[in-house]
Amino acid sequence: VSTPRARRRAVGSPRQELAEDTAVGGLYLRRLVRAQLGLSLSALVAFGGLFGALPLALFSVPGLQEVDVLGVPLALWLVVPAPFPFFLAIGWLYQRRADALDAAFRELADAP
Amino acid sequence: VIAIVAVAAVTLGALGLGAFGVRWARTTSDVFVASRAVTPWWNAAAISGEYLSAASFLGIAGLQLKLGSGALWLPLGFTAGYLALLLFVAAPLRRYGSYTIPDFAEARLGTPGMRLLAAAVVLAIGGCYLVPQLKGAGLALGFVTGAPYWVGVACVGLVVTLVVALGGMRGITYVQAYQYWVKTFAICVPACVLLVHLGGLPGRAALFGQELPQAPAGGLVVRLAEPVRVTFPEGTAYRVDGRALRARAGQEVELPAGTLRVPAGVAVPVADGITPRTGEQWSRPVSREGPATPLFVYSLLLATFLGTMGLPHILVRFYTNPDGPAARRTTVRVLGLLGLFYAFPAVYGLLGRTFTPELYVTGATDEVVLRLPEAAWPGLGGELLAALTAAGAFAAFMSTASGLLVSLAGTISHDLWGRVRRPAAPRVRTRTFRVAAVAAMVPPALIALGAREVDISVLVGWAFALAASTFCPLFLLGIWWPGLTARGAAAGMLAGGLAASAGITAGVLTGAGTETLGDAVLAQPAAVSVPLAFATMILVSRADPRRPADVSQHLLALHAPEGLGLAREAQRV
């Protein structure tokens, strides 16, 4: 950030600050990046917590193998089709939230 | 004959779409990034089509048959990788707006050297991945039609080169989307029809109970083209070419080439590298011992999860979306499309254990998807379904090979040749791309022709490990950490790449057990080399006195939403 530019005026519109790469603009930007990263990490934790626990759950509860659902052990149902809709749900929720963060940033930039 | 017709139809369909693609490939942007005008549904189908290689179409059911239900973690890891892509890479990568992966590396880190390093890794990954696809095509076509090995290699090589050279990225997008639906249809319909025809899963004692897979009523007859070493789990009399022989329980026998006959109801002998397992052991997705211990499952999931994020031929497809939000939508749809496909391979593994036990004798469990329909339903019905799976397998070879070729040709013409002689007119660049596509196909095809007798499945594992330990950290840190420097990135990529390669080489040289799932995909090096690459990148970047310049401009280009009218957006063409 060049000092003369920063000294030139108090604070311009957010869009101006961003376009001119000022300290204030950098602050806006870093806030956006941090918000997006936070969202991604929380989605990762939700995914890792639930899906990551699955192998351990199947390992420590061998009884899941004995429960029969439509002639196939429950453990297999939990591995083959079950996680895919879960992945899709997390992906879809994340996409909506991430788009919303983008929209909020756009609104901020358009503020006077 | 029906199978030949089906394979030919799928191939001609691809060629036809590709020939049509010539009209779409007019500008440079068409050829490299499909003019960034691919809608989420089309791109998602194209990405899924490109991603579902023979390893998915044939390999998962084969591994399941061989090692047990632990193999079913593979498709989960393959799919979950796209969640990682969605969360951390898809939108920023697209917004940054490059043509190729090495483009990104040079622009983000500001050194031409990074472009060369990244280009070298793209070529290594692409080459490693392409050779097994071509080899698989040769073997599969030989299996289906009896054609010599080289015919399949030449056939797929030619079709793919033609389609890529003529249509560029734009043409290949439609071809791959078409091939996704071919594959899904070809895996879903036979699975469902067979389940309905059989009225469920027969032979449940060997699937989930206490029995080993047994010779069917009427005895098991296997034609052995070459001698095999097998182990008899159960003492029995057997015949080879009419000679009566006996084996004790647990005895290892070298069977000569000929026709093997095992009486009905006897546990089938298994080839070297396969352990006889009761249904109960075989069907457990996680078990205390064997190939599916929790440690192996987690290491496998980690390797596939991170490896997917670094596959250059997949990443380059995200440049074809119009903007960041479209890239996110594309990835969510990919999660759905892959889930749809991956619901079915397990059916082939389960039915194959009952109907194709001879694969345990020959050890060629990868053939289960191709063999099962006729084994489970002798007659016209089975023949039709077998034609369908053969066509699907061929679509799998072609779509993955064409995606790899696009990324190879793009890197050669744009990042290597394009740097030597510039600036070039758009017409020249398009022509260079076409020449590069042809040139990039020749060495892998020649290697594939020579590698018929060599087991090269290790190459895919290497490509995945290399992707996970080079591009995955480069993208994660390059996108989210302003402090990454060129030296740090280069050091990390070298350290990760070398560690992964060393691990794979050591695994091959020592012949470390062919038994475990971890070995099957060579998951171990990634579990070590990926953290190593991350640590090296961070430490070297921190120690690097040359701080990166204009980091905030890069952050802006990566993360600022579209439509703000900022200067940097002009470059997002």
XYZ file of C-alpha atoms in Angstrom:
685
model
C 0.000 0.000 0.000
C 1.525 3.276 -1.066
C 1.432 5.983 1.554
C 0.642 8.998 -0.625
C -2.437 7.332 -1.935
C -3.614 6.429 1.537
C -3.101 9.981 2.730
C -5.003 11.502 -0.149
C -8.465 11.450 1.388
C -10.328 10.065 4.371
C -12.297 7.051 3.173
C -13.878 6.606 -0.230
C -16.693 4.281 -1.179
C -15.841 0.636 -0.549
C -15.730 -0.060 -4.256
C -13.217 2.731 -4.742
C -11.078 1.514 -1.872
C -11.055 -1.976 -3.337
C -10.272 -0.828 -6.840
C -7.431 1.391 -5.647
C -6.012 -1.260 -3.376
C -5.874 0.950 -0.269
C -5.464 -0.162 3.328
C -9.191 0.117 3.880
C -9.917 -1.845 0.724
C -7.499 -4.521 1.896
C -9.392 -4.716 5.156
C -12.702 -5.284 3.356
C -11.110 -7.940 1.237
C -9.478 -9.764 4.111
C -12.819 -9.802 5.928
C -14.430 -11.465 2.911
C -11.665 -14.036 2.595
C -11.870 -14.830 6.295
C -15.653 -15.219 6.128
C -15.423 -17.552 3.125
C -12.654 -19.581 4.715
C -14.625 -19.833 7.956
C -17.629 -21.127 6.057
C -15.536 -23.691 4.178
C -13.853 -24.875 7.354
C -17.131 -25.264 9.206
C -18.522 -27.284 6.319
C -15.364 -29.391 6.393
C -15.755 -29.985 10.120
C -19.393 -30.999 9.697
C -18.402 -33.379 6.901
C -15.326 -34.737 8.667
C -17.142 -35.173 11.961
C -20.021 -37.196 10.559
C -18.462 -39.035 7.647
C -15.094 -39.403 9.346
C -16.778 -41.139 12.257
C -18.356 -43.757 9.980
C -15.399 -46.190 9.684
C -14.826 -45.986 13.417
C -18.525 -46.503 14.137
C -18.660 -49.568 11.883
C -15.516 -50.865 13.553
C -16.646 -50.394 17.142
C -20.278 -51.478 16.646
C -19.929 -54.837 14.866
C -23.640 -55.395 15.483
C -24.436 -53.184 12.483
C -23.317 -56.131 10.379
C -25.987 -58.369 11.904
C -28.940 -56.052 11.317
C -30.596 -57.045 8.066
C -32.288 -54.462 5.866
C -33.890 -55.894 2.723
C -31.546 -58.863 2.917
C -28.327 -56.843 3.092
C -26.417 -55.980 6.292
C -27.043 -52.446 7.531
C -23.282 -51.813 7.536
C -23.202 -52.145 3.741
C -26.152 -49.811 3.304
C -24.306 -47.271 5.424
C -21.264 -47.477 3.157
C -22.718 -47.712 -0.328
C -25.655 -45.439 -0.918
C -26.036 -43.579 2.371
C -23.081 -41.133 2.323
C -23.711 -39.836 -1.198
C -26.917 -37.890 -0.432
C -25.130 -36.582 2.645
C -22.245 -35.234 0.523
C -24.747 -33.636 -1.809
C -26.632 -32.008 1.077
C -23.474 -30.496 2.564
C -22.371 -29.286 -0.865
C -25.725 -27.699 -1.557
C -25.933 -25.948 1.813
C -22.382 -24.681 1.405
C -23.071 -23.347 -2.071
C -26.076 -21.356 -0.840
C -24.171 -19.846 2.066
C -21.122 -19.028 -0.055
C -23.266 -17.289 -2.671
C -24.959 -15.360 0.120
C -21.571 -14.176 1.427
C -20.688 -12.994 -2.074
C -23.980 -11.129 -2.318
C -23.410 -9.461 1.037
C -19.995 -8.315 -0.117
C -21.435 -6.900 -3.297
C -23.978 -4.957 -1.263
C -21.227 -3.627 0.953
C -19.232 -2.532 -2.077
C -22.230 -0.736 -3.514
C -22.897 1.131 -0.270
C -22.080 4.833 -0.524
C -21.355 -59.806 -32.058
C -23.843 -57.699 -30.131
C -20.981 -56.474 -27.964
C -18.974 -55.385 -31.013
C -21.969 -53.473 -32.308
C -22.455 -51.756 -28.938
C -18.785 -50.784 -28.622
C -18.760 -49.526 -32.199
C -21.934 -47.530 -31.599
C -20.481 -45.791 -28.554
C -17.234 -45.059 -30.372
C -19.005 -43.715 -33.443
C -21.256 -41.623 -31.209
C -18.188 -40.003 -29.693
C -16.620 -39.501 -33.110
C -19.825 -38.012 -34.469
C -20.139 -35.559 -31.596
C -16.451 -34.771 -31.963
C -16.772 -34.145 -35.696
C -19.665 -31.851 -34.924
C -17.342 -30.148 -32.450
C -15.165 -28.826 -35.272
C -17.786 -26.136 -35.765
C -17.488 -25.100 -32.155
C -13.717 -24.858 -32.124
C -13.172 -21.531 -33.842
C -11.332 -19.258 -31.438
C -8.389 -19.881 -29.164
C -10.701 -19.562 -26.191
C -12.945 -22.275 -27.675
C -10.021 -24.640 -27.915
C -8.541 -24.032 -24.470
C -11.492 -23.205 -22.215
C -14.622 -23.711 -24.336
C -15.061 -19.913 -24.365
C -15.931 -20.156 -20.652
C -19.539 -20.696 -21.639
C -20.265 -24.202 -20.341
C -23.355 -24.324 -18.112
C -23.198 -26.108 -14.733
C -25.190 -29.168 -15.830
C -23.108 -29.732 -18.971
C -19.858 -29.159 -17.158
C -20.854 -31.402 -14.253
C -21.687 -34.237 -16.640
C -18.425 -33.649 -18.502
C -16.375 -33.651 -15.291
C -18.075 -36.811 -14.071
C -17.639 -38.409 -17.477
C -13.965 -37.605 -17.471
C -13.457 -38.692 -13.875
C -15.195 -42.081 -14.048
C -12.355 -44.027 -15.591
C -12.034 -47.763 -15.973
C -10.788 -47.818 -12.382
C -14.318 -46.863 -11.393
C -16.242 -48.759 -14.036
C -14.370 -52.063 -13.758
C -11.918 -51.644 -10.899
C -14.166 -51.057 -7.894
C -16.272 -54.173 -8.375
C -13.086 -56.125 -9.119
C -11.367 -54.951 -5.946
C -14.505 -55.647 -3.958
C -14.563 -59.194 -5.283
C -10.899 -59.641 -4.487
C -10.465 -57.889 -1.154
C -13.956 -57.567 0.251
C -16.315 -54.717 0.993
C -13.487 -52.521 2.236
C -13.030 -51.602 -1.435
C -16.329 -49.746 -1.231
C -14.584 -46.912 0.607
C -12.854 -46.041 -2.667
C -15.859 -44.492 -4.421
C -16.628 -42.565 -1.234
C -13.139 -41.069 -1.216
C -13.330 -40.349 -4.947
C -16.590 -38.462 -4.442
C -15.649 -36.713 -1.221
C -12.669 -35.246 -3.077
C -15.134 -33.058 -4.954
C -16.480 -31.733 -1.691
C -12.938 -30.577 -0.889
C -12.719 -29.029 -4.350
C -16.027 -27.255 -3.816
C -15.126 -25.902 -0.393
C -11.625 -24.666 -1.138
C -10.792 -24.495 -4.825
C -13.625 -24.330 -7.373
C -14.823 -20.715 -7.229
C -11.457 -18.975 -6.556
C -9.711 -21.013 -9.244
C -12.285 -20.013 -11.825
C -12.260 -16.371 -10.747
C -8.537 -16.130 -11.127
C -9.142 -16.852 -14.789
C -6.195 -18.635 -16.354
C -6.045 -21.021 -19.286
C -4.082 -23.848 -17.697
C -2.842 -24.925 -14.281
C 0.754 -23.789 -14.954
C -0.740 -20.400 -15.903
C -2.151 -20.155 -12.416
C 1.143 -21.158 -10.831
C 3.119 -18.508 -12.686
C 0.588 -15.713 -12.255
C -0.041 -16.305 -8.563
C 3.617 -16.633 -7.612
C 5.084 -14.306 -10.196
C 7.925 -16.476 -11.511
C 8.191 -18.187 -14.893
C 10.005 -21.063 -13.205
C 6.796 -22.054 -11.418
C 5.120 -22.468 -14.782
C 7.767 -24.919 -15.914
C 7.649 -26.882 -12.668
C 3.856 -27.074 -12.755
C 3.923 -28.035 -16.442
C 6.338 -30.862 -15.677
C 4.025 -32.196 -12.973
C 1.005 -31.940 -15.297
C 2.872 -33.958 -17.925
C 3.951 -36.566 -15.364
C 0.455 -36.992 -13.939
C -1.207 -36.993 -17.357
C 1.242 -39.477 -18.822
C 1.026 -41.841 -15.846
C -2.737 -41.806 -16.057
C -3.026 -42.107 -19.824
C -0.934 -45.268 -20.289
C -3.168 -47.515 -18.113
C -6.281 -46.195 -19.889
C -4.888 -47.215 -23.269
C -3.694 -50.554 -21.972
C -7.081 -51.223 -20.397
C -8.780 -50.415 -23.698
C -6.564 -52.902 -25.508
C -7.283 -55.661 -23.007
C -11.015 -54.932 -22.829
C -11.494 -54.884 -26.586
C -9.566 -58.133 -26.840
C -11.781 -59.653 -24.167
C -15.000 -58.525 -25.825
C -14.220 -59.160 -29.488
C -11.133 -61.341 -29.550
C -9.237 -58.609 -31.405
C -5.462 -58.424 -30.911
C -4.232 -56.198 -28.083
C -2.894 -53.412 -30.305
C -6.261 -52.884 -31.998
C -7.904 -51.560 -28.840
C -4.959 -49.298 -28.019
C -4.837 -47.907 -31.551
C -8.607 -47.556 -31.731
C -8.980 -45.539 -28.526
C -5.813 -43.581 -29.229
C -7.004 -42.545 -32.680
C -10.576 -41.686 -31.748
C -9.506 -39.666 -28.730
C -6.782 -37.806 -30.620
C -9.176 -36.963 -33.441
C -11.902 -35.699 -31.147
C -9.518 -33.624 -29.027
C -7.536 -32.198 -31.940
C -10.627 -31.212 -33.867
C -13.016 -30.105 -31.157
C -10.634 -28.795 -28.525
C -12.047 -28.195 -25.064
C -15.397 -27.101 -26.454
C -15.987 -30.255 -28.488
C -14.704 -32.571 -25.797
C -17.109 -31.106 -23.249
C -20.099 -32.462 -25.144
C -18.411 -35.792 -25.868
C -17.595 -36.323 -22.195
C -21.045 -35.319 -21.007
C -22.487 -37.878 -23.441
C -20.060 -40.501 -22.181
C -21.081 -39.898 -18.565
C -24.661 -40.836 -19.393
C -23.531 -43.829 -21.446
C -21.534 -45.114 -18.481
C -24.255 -44.527 -15.936
C -26.822 -46.228 -18.148
C -24.407 -49.101 -18.811
C -23.722 -49.763 -15.132
C -27.228 -49.098 -13.785
C -29.421 -51.007 -16.245
C -27.619 -54.398 -16.125
C -27.383 -54.200 -12.316
C -31.099 -53.502 -11.899
C -32.225 -55.988 -14.579
C -30.074 -58.764 -13.098
C -31.364 -58.097 -9.569
C -34.946 -58.284 -10.818
C -34.249 -61.344 -12.989
C -32.627 -63.193 -10.089
C -35.137 -61.930 -7.547
C -32.522 -60.604 -5.164
C -29.102 -61.812 -4.092
C -28.621 -65.569 -4.332
C -25.926 -67.479 -2.451
C -26.264 -65.397 0.679
C -24.217 -67.757 2.863
C -21.082 -66.931 0.858
C -21.966 -63.236 0.807
C -22.788 -62.534 4.435
C -22.646 -65.899 6.205
C -20.000 -68.430 7.162
C -19.285 -69.986 3.767
C -16.502 -69.540 1.232
C -17.440 -69.021 -2.408
C -18.270 -72.452 -3.817
C -18.222 -74.206 -7.153
C -21.750 -73.986 -8.592
C -24.061 -76.921 -9.246
C -22.582 -78.940 -12.101
C -19.058 -78.085 -10.990
C -16.727 -75.227 -11.755
C -15.056 -75.262 -15.161
C -12.216 -72.804 -15.778
C -10.106 -72.568 -18.910
C -6.614 -71.515 -17.940
C -4.646 -69.890 -20.744
C -1.458 -70.035 -18.716
C -0.280 -71.809 -15.565
C -1.440 -70.274 -12.250
C -0.483 -70.808 -8.607
C -3.564 -71.396 -6.502
C -4.401 -72.356 -2.937
C -7.163 -74.851 -2.195
C -9.033 -73.740 0.958
C -10.668 -77.161 1.193
C -9.343 -80.656 0.411
C -10.833 -81.979 -2.810
C -10.404 -84.038 -5.927
C -10.132 -82.012 -9.134
C -9.287 -82.515 -12.783
C -7.052 -80.688 -15.229
C -7.651 -81.673 -18.855
C -9.226 -84.911 -17.669
C -6.353 -85.934 -15.355
C -7.686 -86.712 -11.858
C -5.727 -84.969 -9.088
C -6.144 -84.310 -5.346
C -5.352 -81.349 -3.130
C -5.261 -81.175 0.664
C -6.919 -78.295 2.499
C -4.636 -75.257 2.367
C -2.317 -76.801 -0.215
C -0.629 -74.546 -2.768
C -0.676 -76.000 -6.266
C 0.810 -74.861 -9.563
C -1.979 -75.554 -12.047
C -0.842 -76.078 -15.657
C -2.623 -74.415 -18.562
C -5.720 -76.368 -19.527
C -9.258 -76.905 -18.358
C -9.708 -77.084 -14.593
C -12.755 -78.843 -13.153
C -13.713 -78.595 -9.484
C -16.725 -80.594 -8.220
C -19.891 -78.789 -7.153
C -20.136 -77.484 -3.607
C -16.388 -77.345 -2.997
C -14.795 -74.047 -1.965
C -13.095 -72.583 -5.047
C -9.286 -72.402 -5.115
C -7.904 -68.863 -5.091
C -5.007 -67.358 -7.059
C -1.868 -65.948 -5.459
C -2.578 -62.660 -3.725
C -6.156 -63.520 -2.807
C -7.117 -64.734 0.648
C -10.132 -67.012 0.939
C -12.666 -65.241 3.161
C -16.022 -66.328 4.508
C -18.997 -64.196 3.566
C -19.027 -62.673 7.013
C -15.385 -61.520 6.765
C -15.708 -60.543 3.130
C -18.727 -58.288 3.540
C -17.475 -56.243 6.492
C -16.560 -52.724 5.328
C -14.213 -52.338 8.311
C -12.588 -55.221 10.103
C -10.021 -56.003 12.743
C -7.590 -57.640 10.343
C -7.145 -58.061 6.621
C -7.321 -55.330 4.021
C -9.888 -53.093 5.719
C -8.464 -52.142 9.081
C -9.534 -48.671 10.231
C -6.002 -47.370 9.654
C -6.051 -48.419 6.003
C -9.554 -47.089 5.492
C -8.616 -43.674 6.825
C -5.369 -43.518 4.891
C -7.217 -44.470 1.714
C -9.924 -41.861 2.279
C -7.303 -39.185 2.931
C -5.322 -40.032 -0.206
C -8.339 -40.005 -2.524
C -9.849 -36.949 -0.802
C -6.720 -34.850 -1.369
C -5.612 -36.466 -4.625
C -8.799 -35.493 -6.439
C -8.150 -31.860 -5.606
C -4.851 -31.932 -7.467
C -5.780 -33.723 -10.689
C -4.892 -31.203 -13.409
C -7.230 -32.603 -16.048
C -10.158 -32.150 -13.658
C -9.108 -28.698 -12.436
C -8.746 -27.338 -15.946
C -12.411 -28.101 -16.580
C -13.397 -25.507 -13.976
C -12.004 -22.798 -16.268
C -14.817 -23.523 -18.696
C -17.509 -22.171 -16.357
C -18.675 -18.609 -16.895
C -17.976 -17.463 -13.311
C -17.270 -18.468 -9.694
C -20.856 -19.215 -8.634
C -21.284 -21.395 -11.739
C -18.143 -23.294 -10.734
C -19.728 -23.952 -7.311
C -22.993 -25.103 -8.887
C -21.067 -27.391 -11.210
C -19.285 -29.069 -8.314
C -22.491 -29.650 -6.352
C -23.991 -31.330 -9.423
C -20.864 -33.462 -9.789
C -21.438 -34.736 -6.242
C -24.928 -35.829 -7.275
C -23.911 -37.390 -10.596
C -21.029 -39.350 -9.073
C -23.271 -40.587 -6.265
C -25.746 -41.835 -8.839
C -23.076 -43.819 -10.660
C -21.294 -45.167 -7.590
C -24.463 -46.712 -6.191
C -24.107 -49.587 -8.670
C -20.606 -51.128 -8.846
C -21.210 -52.870 -5.504
C -24.041 -54.871 -7.091
C -21.531 -56.436 -9.500
C -19.210 -57.338 -6.644
C -22.028 -59.008 -4.692
C -23.443 -60.940 -7.651
C -19.991 -61.757 -8.990
C -19.063 -63.632 -5.832
C -21.862 -66.086 -6.564
C -21.805 -66.236 -10.362
C -18.196 -65.738 -11.419
C -16.144 -67.633 -8.808
C -13.732 -68.652 -11.584
C -12.261 -65.152 -11.332
C -10.874 -66.168 -7.936
C -8.947 -68.929 -9.710
C -7.544 -66.761 -12.491
C -7.137 -63.705 -10.256
C -8.557 -61.475 -13.027
C -11.260 -60.043 -10.780
C -11.335 -56.811 -12.823
C -13.303 -58.699 -15.458
C -16.301 -59.165 -13.207
C -18.356 -56.301 -14.673
C -17.800 -57.636 -18.193
C -18.389 -61.300 -17.364
C -21.192 -61.159 -14.854
C -24.238 -60.558 -17.107
C -23.713 -63.696 -19.190
C -22.751 -65.781 -16.164
C -25.830 -64.760 -14.195
C -28.268 -64.904 -17.101
C -27.225 -67.299 -19.849
C -28.947 -66.527 -23.130
C -29.880 -63.499 -25.134
C -30.749 -61.366 -22.113
C -27.316 -61.782 -20.598
C -25.651 -61.199 -23.939
C -27.451 -57.893 -24.391
C -26.525 -56.752 -20.899
C -22.904 -57.809 -21.430
C -22.828 -55.722 -24.610
C -24.021 -52.795 -22.540
C -21.300 -53.127 -19.907
C -18.651 -53.569 -22.617
C -19.810 -50.362 -24.278
C -19.748 -48.592 -20.909
C -16.205 -49.758 -20.221
C -15.123 -48.449 -23.593
C -16.760 -45.107 -22.923
C -14.817 -45.018 -19.664
C -11.477 -45.520 -21.389
C -12.245 -42.932 -24.035
C -13.586 -40.168 -21.824
C -10.760 -40.294 -19.301
C -8.153 -40.547 -22.034
C -9.623 -37.574 -23.882
C -9.704 -35.431 -20.738
C -6.073 -36.254 -20.057
C -5.135 -35.475 -23.638
C -6.835 -32.070 -23.492
C -4.861 -31.142 -20.412
C -1.609 -32.483 -21.873
C -2.113 -30.707 -25.198
C -3.094 -27.471 -23.455
C -0.001 -27.546 -21.287
C 2.370 -28.418 -24.114
C 1.051 -25.854 -26.560
C 0.253 -23.035 -24.128
C 2.851 -23.371 -21.394
C 5.848 -24.899 -23.124
C 5.726 -24.161 -26.845
C 3.747 -20.960 -26.331
C 6.544 -19.564 -24.143
C 9.300 -20.413 -26.555
C 7.702 -18.609 -29.485
C 5.445 -15.748 -28.684
C 3.399 -13.792 -29.297
C 1.478 -16.025 -31.647
C -1.649 -15.208 -33.578
C -4.845 -16.992 -32.447
C -4.900 -19.141 -35.585
C -1.384 -20.310 -34.914
C -2.195 -21.085 -31.286
C -5.152 -23.201 -32.312
C -2.989 -25.075 -34.772
C -0.289 -25.589 -32.151
C -2.900 -27.088 -29.832
C -3.882 -29.591 -32.526
C -0.321 -30.599 -33.233
C 0.354 -30.896 -29.492
C -2.683 -33.172 -29.088
C -1.308 -35.567 -31.683
C 2.226 -35.386 -30.310
C 1.096 -35.951 -26.716
C -0.711 -39.164 -27.646
C 2.252 -40.864 -29.309
C 4.574 -41.646 -26.362
C 1.842 -42.974 -24.013
C 0.425 -45.105 -26.852
C 3.844 -46.595 -27.598
C 4.450 -47.311 -23.917
C 1.011 -48.906 -23.645
C 1.746 -51.117 -26.657
C 4.955 -52.305 -25.053
C 3.489 -52.764 -21.592
C 1.024 -55.515 -22.321
C 2.669 -58.041 -20.014
C 3.771 -55.506 -17.411
C 1.584 -54.696 -14.426
C 1.249 -50.922 -14.680
C -1.671 -50.381 -12.314
C 0.880 -48.749 -10.028
C 0.964 -45.754 -12.401
C -2.534 -44.624 -11.433
C -1.611 -44.770 -7.763
C 1.474 -42.754 -8.532
C -0.505 -40.120 -10.440
C -2.915 -39.749 -7.510
C -0.123 -39.549 -4.932
C 1.736 -37.016 -7.072
C -1.375 -34.874 -7.463
C -2.098 -34.995 -3.751
C 1.444 -34.032 -2.751
C 2.104 -31.279 -5.302
C -0.958 -29.478 -6.640
C -3.192 -29.969 -3.626
C -0.917 -27.959 -1.272
C -0.122 -25.477 -4.058
C -3.795 -24.674 -4.544
C -4.874 -24.714 -0.912
C -2.048 -22.413 0.198
C -1.954 -20.361 -3.004
C -5.629 -19.545 -2.713
C -6.013 -19.042 1.013
C -2.619 -18.040 2.386
C -1.201 -14.692 1.268
C 2.238 -15.605 2.607
C 3.049 -18.281 0.030
C 6.192 -17.440 -1.963
C 7.515 -18.911 -5.195
C 10.460 -20.559 -3.453
C 8.233 -22.058 -0.795
C 5.827 -23.438 -3.388
C 8.618 -24.886 -5.504
C 10.352 -26.470 -2.519
C 7.092 -27.957 -1.248
C 6.118 -29.360 -4.636
C 9.546 -30.920 -5.089
C 9.602 -32.370 -1.575
C 6.082 -33.757 -1.862
C 6.575 -35.104 -5.361
C 9.861 -36.788 -4.523
C 8.536 -38.273 -1.291
C 5.469 -39.676 -3.072
C 7.580 -41.098 -5.899
C 10.076 -42.597 -3.467
C 7.269 -44.230 -1.507
C 5.714 -45.738 -4.621
C 9.068 -46.929 -5.951
C 9.946 -48.499 -2.621
C 6.564 -50.205 -2.571
C 7.193 -51.708 -6.013
C 10.792 -52.743 -5.328
C 10.027 -54.422 -2.019
C 6.848 -55.910 -3.434
C 5.112 -54.831 -0.222
C 2.079 -57.088 0.153
C -0.395 -57.175 -2.686
C -2.962 -58.107 -0.113
C -3.918 -54.852 1.509
C -6.266 -52.187 0.250
C -3.639 -49.620 1.072
C -1.287 -51.248 -1.403
C -4.049 -51.602 -3.934
C -4.199 -47.841 -4.381
C -0.844 -47.111 -2.796
C -2.414 -44.860 -0.266
C 0.485 -44.783 2.127
C 2.848 -42.290 0.510
C 0.134 -39.628 0.359
C -0.484 -39.882 4.086
C 3.182 -38.940 4.624
C 4.095 -36.897 1.554
C 1.119 -34.508 1.680
C 1.841 -33.223 5.208
C 5.512 -33.027 4.214
C 4.687 -30.876 1.183
C 2.474 -28.563 3.258
C 5.106 -28.182 5.969
C 7.867 -27.477 3.457
C 5.800 -24.847 1.658
C 4.939 -23.037 4.868
C 8.406 -23.183 6.434
C 10.321 -22.170 3.303
C 7.861 -19.365 2.559
C 8.261 -18.025 6.090
C 12.039 -18.081 5.803
C 12.011 -16.551 2.314
C 13.227 -12.935 2.501
C 11.500 -12.045 -0.774
C 7.961 -11.291 0.280
C 5.464 -11.631 -2.538
C 4.441 -8.328 -4.104
C 0.862 -7.117 -4.636
C -0.647 -9.980 -2.657
C -3.881 -8.087 -2.146
C -4.364 -7.859 -5.912
C -4.131 -11.636 -6.089
C -6.565 -12.047 -3.213
C -8.925 -9.686 -4.965
C -8.734 -11.667 -8.181
C -9.260 -14.950 -6.348
C -12.023 -14.048 -3.955
C -13.898 -10.892 -4.933
C -17.322 -11.718 -6.343
C -18.078 -10.930 -9.960
C -19.907 -7.803 -11.024
C -18.007 -5.288 -8.900
C -16.455 -3.671 -11.942
C -12.963 -3.843 -10.470
C -9.921 -3.445 -12.678
C -8.675 -6.969 -12.153
C -11.904 -8.406 -13.478
C -10.949 -7.381 -16.979
C -8.363 -10.129 -16.871
C -10.932 -12.759 -16.035
C -11.561 -13.471 -19.644
